[in-house]
Short mmCIF file of C-alpha atoms in Angstrom, two decimals:
data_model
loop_
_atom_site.label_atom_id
_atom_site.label_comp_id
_atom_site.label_asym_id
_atom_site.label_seq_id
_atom_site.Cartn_x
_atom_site.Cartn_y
_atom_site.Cartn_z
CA UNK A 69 -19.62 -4.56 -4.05
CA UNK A 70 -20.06 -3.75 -7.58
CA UNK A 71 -22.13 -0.75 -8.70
CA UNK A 72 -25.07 -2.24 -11.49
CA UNK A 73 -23.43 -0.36 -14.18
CA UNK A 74 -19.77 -1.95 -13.64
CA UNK A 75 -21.43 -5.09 -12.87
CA UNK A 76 -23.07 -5.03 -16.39
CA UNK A 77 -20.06 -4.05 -18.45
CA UNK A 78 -18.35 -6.84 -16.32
CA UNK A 79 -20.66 -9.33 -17.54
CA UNK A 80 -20.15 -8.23 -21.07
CA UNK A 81 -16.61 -8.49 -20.92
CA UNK A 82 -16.17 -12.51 -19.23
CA UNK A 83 -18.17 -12.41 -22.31
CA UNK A 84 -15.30 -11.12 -24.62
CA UNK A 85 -12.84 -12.98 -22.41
CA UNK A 86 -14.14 -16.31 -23.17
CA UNK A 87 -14.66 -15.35 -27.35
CA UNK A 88 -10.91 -13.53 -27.22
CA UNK A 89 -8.94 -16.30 -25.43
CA UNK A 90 -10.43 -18.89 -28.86
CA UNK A 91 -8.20 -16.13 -30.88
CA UNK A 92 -4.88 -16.39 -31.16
CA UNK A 93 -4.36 -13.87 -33.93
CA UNK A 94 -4.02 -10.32 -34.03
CA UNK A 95 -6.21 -9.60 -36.99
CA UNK A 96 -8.95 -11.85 -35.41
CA UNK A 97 -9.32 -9.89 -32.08
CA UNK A 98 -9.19 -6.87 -34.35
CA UNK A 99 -11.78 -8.30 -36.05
CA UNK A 100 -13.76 -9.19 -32.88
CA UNK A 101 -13.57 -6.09 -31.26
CA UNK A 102 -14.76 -4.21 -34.54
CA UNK A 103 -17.76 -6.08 -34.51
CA UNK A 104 -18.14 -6.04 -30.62
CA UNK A 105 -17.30 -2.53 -29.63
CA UNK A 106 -20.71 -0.83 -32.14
CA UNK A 107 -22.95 -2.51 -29.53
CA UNK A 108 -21.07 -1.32 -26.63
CA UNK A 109 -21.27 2.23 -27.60
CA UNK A 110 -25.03 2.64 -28.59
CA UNK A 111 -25.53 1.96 -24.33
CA UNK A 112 -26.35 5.28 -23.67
CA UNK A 113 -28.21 4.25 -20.19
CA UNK A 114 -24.80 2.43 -19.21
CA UNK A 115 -22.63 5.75 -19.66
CA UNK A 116 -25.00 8.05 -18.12
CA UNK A 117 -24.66 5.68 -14.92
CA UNK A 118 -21.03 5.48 -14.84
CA UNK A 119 -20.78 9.04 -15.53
CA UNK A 120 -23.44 9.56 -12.54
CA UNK A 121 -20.89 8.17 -10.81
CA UNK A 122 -17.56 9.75 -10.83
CA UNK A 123 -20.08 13.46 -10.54
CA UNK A 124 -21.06 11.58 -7.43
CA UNK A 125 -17.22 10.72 -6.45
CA UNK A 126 -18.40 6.92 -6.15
CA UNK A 127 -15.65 3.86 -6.10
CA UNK A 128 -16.44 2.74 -9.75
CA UNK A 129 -14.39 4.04 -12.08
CA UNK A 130 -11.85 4.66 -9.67
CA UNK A 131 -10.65 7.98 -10.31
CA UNK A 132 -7.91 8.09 -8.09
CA UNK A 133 -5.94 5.03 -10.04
CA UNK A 134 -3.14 7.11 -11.89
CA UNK A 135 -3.50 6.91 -15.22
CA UNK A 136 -1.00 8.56 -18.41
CA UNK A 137 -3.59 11.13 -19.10
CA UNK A 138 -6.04 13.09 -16.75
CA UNK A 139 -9.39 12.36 -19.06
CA UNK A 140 -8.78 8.51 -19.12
CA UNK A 141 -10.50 6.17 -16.66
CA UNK A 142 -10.01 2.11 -16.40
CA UNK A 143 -13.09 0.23 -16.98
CA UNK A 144 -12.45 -2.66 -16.97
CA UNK A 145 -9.28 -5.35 -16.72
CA UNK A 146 -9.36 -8.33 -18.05
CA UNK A 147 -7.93 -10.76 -15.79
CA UNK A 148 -6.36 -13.02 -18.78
CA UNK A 149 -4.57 -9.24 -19.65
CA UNK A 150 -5.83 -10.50 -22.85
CA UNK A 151 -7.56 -6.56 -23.25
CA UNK A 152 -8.72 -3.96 -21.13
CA UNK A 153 -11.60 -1.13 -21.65
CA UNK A 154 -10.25 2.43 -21.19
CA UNK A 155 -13.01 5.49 -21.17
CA UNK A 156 -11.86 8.63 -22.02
CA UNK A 157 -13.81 12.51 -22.16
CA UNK A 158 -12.67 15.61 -24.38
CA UNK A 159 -13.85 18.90 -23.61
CA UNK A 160 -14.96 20.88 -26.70
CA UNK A 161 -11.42 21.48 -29.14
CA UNK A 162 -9.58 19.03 -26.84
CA UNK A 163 -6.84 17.02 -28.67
CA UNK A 164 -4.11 14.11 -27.22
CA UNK A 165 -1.29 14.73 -28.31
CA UNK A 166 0.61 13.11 -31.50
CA UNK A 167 1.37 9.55 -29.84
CA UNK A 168 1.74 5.86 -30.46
CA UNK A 169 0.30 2.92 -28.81
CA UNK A 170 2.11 -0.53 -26.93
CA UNK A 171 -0.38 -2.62 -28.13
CA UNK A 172 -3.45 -3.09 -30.70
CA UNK A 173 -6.59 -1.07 -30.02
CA UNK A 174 -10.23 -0.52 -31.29
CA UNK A 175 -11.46 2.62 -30.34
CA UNK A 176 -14.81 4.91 -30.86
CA UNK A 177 -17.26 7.20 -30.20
CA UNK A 178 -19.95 6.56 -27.44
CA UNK A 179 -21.08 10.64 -27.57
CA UNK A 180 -19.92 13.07 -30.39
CA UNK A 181 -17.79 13.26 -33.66
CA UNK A 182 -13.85 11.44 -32.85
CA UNK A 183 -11.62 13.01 -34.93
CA UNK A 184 -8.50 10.60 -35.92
CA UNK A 185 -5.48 12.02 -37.50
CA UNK A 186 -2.61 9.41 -39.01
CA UNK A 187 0.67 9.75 -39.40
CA UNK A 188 3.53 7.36 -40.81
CA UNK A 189 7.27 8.44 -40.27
CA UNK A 190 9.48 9.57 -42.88
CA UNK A 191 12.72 8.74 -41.55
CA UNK A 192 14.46 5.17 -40.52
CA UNK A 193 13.74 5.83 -36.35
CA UNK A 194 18.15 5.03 -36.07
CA UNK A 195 17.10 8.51 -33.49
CA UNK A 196 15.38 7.73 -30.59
CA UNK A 197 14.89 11.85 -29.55
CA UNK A 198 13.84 12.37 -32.87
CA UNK A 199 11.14 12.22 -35.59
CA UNK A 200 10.24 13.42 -39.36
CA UNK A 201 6.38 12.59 -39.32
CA UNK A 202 3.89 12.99 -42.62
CA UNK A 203 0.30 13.04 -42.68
CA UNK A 204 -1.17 9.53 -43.39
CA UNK A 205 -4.73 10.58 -43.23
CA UNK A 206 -7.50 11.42 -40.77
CA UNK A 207 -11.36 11.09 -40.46
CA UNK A 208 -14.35 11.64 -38.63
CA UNK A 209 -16.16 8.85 -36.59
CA UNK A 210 -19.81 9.18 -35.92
CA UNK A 211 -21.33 7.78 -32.97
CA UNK A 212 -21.25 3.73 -32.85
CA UNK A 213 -18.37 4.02 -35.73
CA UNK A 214 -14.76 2.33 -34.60
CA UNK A 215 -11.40 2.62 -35.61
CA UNK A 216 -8.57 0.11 -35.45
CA UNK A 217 -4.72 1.23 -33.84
CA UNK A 218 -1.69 -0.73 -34.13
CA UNK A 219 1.20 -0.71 -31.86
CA UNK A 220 4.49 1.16 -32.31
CA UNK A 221 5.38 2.92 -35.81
CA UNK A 222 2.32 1.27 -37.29
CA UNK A 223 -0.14 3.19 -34.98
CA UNK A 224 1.18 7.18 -35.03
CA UNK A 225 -2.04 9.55 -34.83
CA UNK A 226 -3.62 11.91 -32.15
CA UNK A 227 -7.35 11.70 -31.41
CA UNK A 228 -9.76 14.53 -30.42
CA UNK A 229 -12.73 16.63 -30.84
CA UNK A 230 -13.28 18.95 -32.81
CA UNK A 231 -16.60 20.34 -31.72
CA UNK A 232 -18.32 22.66 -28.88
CA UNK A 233 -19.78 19.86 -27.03
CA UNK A 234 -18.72 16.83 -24.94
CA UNK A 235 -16.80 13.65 -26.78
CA UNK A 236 -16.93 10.38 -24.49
CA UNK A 237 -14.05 7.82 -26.74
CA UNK A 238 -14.44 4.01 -25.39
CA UNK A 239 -11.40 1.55 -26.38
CA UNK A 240 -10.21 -2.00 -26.07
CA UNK A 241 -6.37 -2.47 -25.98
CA UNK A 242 -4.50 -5.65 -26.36
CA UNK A 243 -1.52 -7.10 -24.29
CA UNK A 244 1.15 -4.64 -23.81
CA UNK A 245 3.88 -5.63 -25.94
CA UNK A 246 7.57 -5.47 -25.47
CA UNK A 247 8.21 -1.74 -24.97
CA UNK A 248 6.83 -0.01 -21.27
CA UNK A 249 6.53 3.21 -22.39
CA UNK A 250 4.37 5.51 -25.09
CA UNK A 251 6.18 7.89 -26.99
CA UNK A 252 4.75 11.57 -27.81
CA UNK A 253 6.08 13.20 -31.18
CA UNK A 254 5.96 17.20 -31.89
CA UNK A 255 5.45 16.81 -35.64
CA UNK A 256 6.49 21.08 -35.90
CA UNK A 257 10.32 20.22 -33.93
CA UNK A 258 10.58 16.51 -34.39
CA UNK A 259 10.65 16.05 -30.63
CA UNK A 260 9.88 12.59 -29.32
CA UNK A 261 9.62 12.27 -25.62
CA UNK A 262 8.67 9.11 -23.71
CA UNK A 263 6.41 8.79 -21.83
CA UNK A 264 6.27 6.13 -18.84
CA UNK A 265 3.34 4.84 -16.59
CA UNK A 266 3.33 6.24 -13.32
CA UNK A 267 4.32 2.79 -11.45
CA UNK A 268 7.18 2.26 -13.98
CA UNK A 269 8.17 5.98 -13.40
CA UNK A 270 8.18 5.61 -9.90
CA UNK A 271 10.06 1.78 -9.95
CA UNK A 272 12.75 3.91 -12.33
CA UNK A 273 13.40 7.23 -10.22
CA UNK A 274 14.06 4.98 -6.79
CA UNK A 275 16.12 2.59 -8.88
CA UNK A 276 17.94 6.01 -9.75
CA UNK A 277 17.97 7.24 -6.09
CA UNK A 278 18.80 3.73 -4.91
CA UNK A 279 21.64 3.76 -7.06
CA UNK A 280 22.91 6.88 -5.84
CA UNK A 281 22.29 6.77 -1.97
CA UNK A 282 24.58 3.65 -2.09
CA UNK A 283 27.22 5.30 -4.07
CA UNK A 284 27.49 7.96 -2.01
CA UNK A 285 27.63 5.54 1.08
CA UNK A 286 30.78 3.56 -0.45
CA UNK A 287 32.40 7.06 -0.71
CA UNK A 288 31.63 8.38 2.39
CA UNK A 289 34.17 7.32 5.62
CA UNK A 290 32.79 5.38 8.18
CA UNK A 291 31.58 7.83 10.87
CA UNK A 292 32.36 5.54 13.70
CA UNK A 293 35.84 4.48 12.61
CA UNK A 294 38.74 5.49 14.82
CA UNK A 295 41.85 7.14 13.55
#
């Protein structure tokens, strides 16, 4: 049974559903979003409840989904997987690290100042363990204010907060797109590190095992044969 705050942010989204699927372009459901997403965050009453909550260790968000990151929580999927609403809460000073994206997103601020720093790489990406990143830019989102991420190269940056009190960042990502992983840059060493799902992860390290257990079963005589 759904809680009345999931219920309501349910509703809103068959709403965006039905808009999105009339879109077929990527700058359109950018566009969408950007002008969707303000109204979403002024719904202080909504937050409080689904913040109420996970203190309470209710079903909605379900905390115990694994997620990338241990401040994100899944909102809300759209069953199209045209887009999907992702909360996430910074402590004061926290930061994400320098990552990109799989797919388009519109993100903002719901409680506190969102910091948003850009970068853009300076070399060709011919080395996938490596990076050269420059500073693009960054700002400072007020409540209600959004900001648009592209996937891949296009969409480099870290978010976080840069104050003493709580930050509560709401976005809408696309489609996943092509690649199933994110990758995570060190802009100081020029380390890039990917960074899998946790179902992908696990599907890779039994392929791995599964891969090994029966190459060690070709080599290994057959215990019951008779010399």
């Amino acid at each position: 049974m759904q809680s009345l705050f999931e219920e309501k942010l349910s509703g809103l989204c068959r709403y965006w559903s039905e808009a999105v699927a009339l879109k077929n372009d990527t700058e359109d459901r950018l566009a969408f979003f950007g002008a969707q997403l303000p109204g979403l965050l002024a719904q202080r009453e909504l937050f409080c409840g689904i913040l109420e909550g996970i203190v309470r260790g209710g079903s909605y968000p379900d905390t115990r989904q694994a997620t990338l990151f241990d401040n994100e929580f899944i909102l809300y999927r759209d069953r199209g997987q045209r887009f999907s609403v992702w909360m996430y809460l910074y402590g004061p000073g926290d930061y994400t690290p320098v990552h990109d994206h799989t797919s388009w997103g519109v993100s903002g601020s719901a409680l506190g100042e969102l910091a948003v720093v850009r970068y853009r790489r300076a070399d060709d990406g011919s080395d996938p363990g490596s990076a050269r990143l420059a500073l693009a830019g960054s700002e400072l989102l007020k409540p209600g204010q959004t900001e648009v991420t592209r996937a891949f190269d296009e969409g480099i940056h870290k978010t976080g907060n840069p104050s003493a009190a709580s930050l509560i960042m709401i976005s809408v990502y696309g489609r996943t797109l092509r690649r199933r992983f994110l990758q995570l840059f060190d802009p100081d060493t020029g380390r890039v590190q990917a960074i899998y799902p946790p179902r992908v992860r696990k599907q890779m390290l039994a392929e791995q095992a599964l891969k090994a257990i029966q190459g060690d079963t070709r080599q290994r005589p057959n215990a019951t044969a008779r010399t």
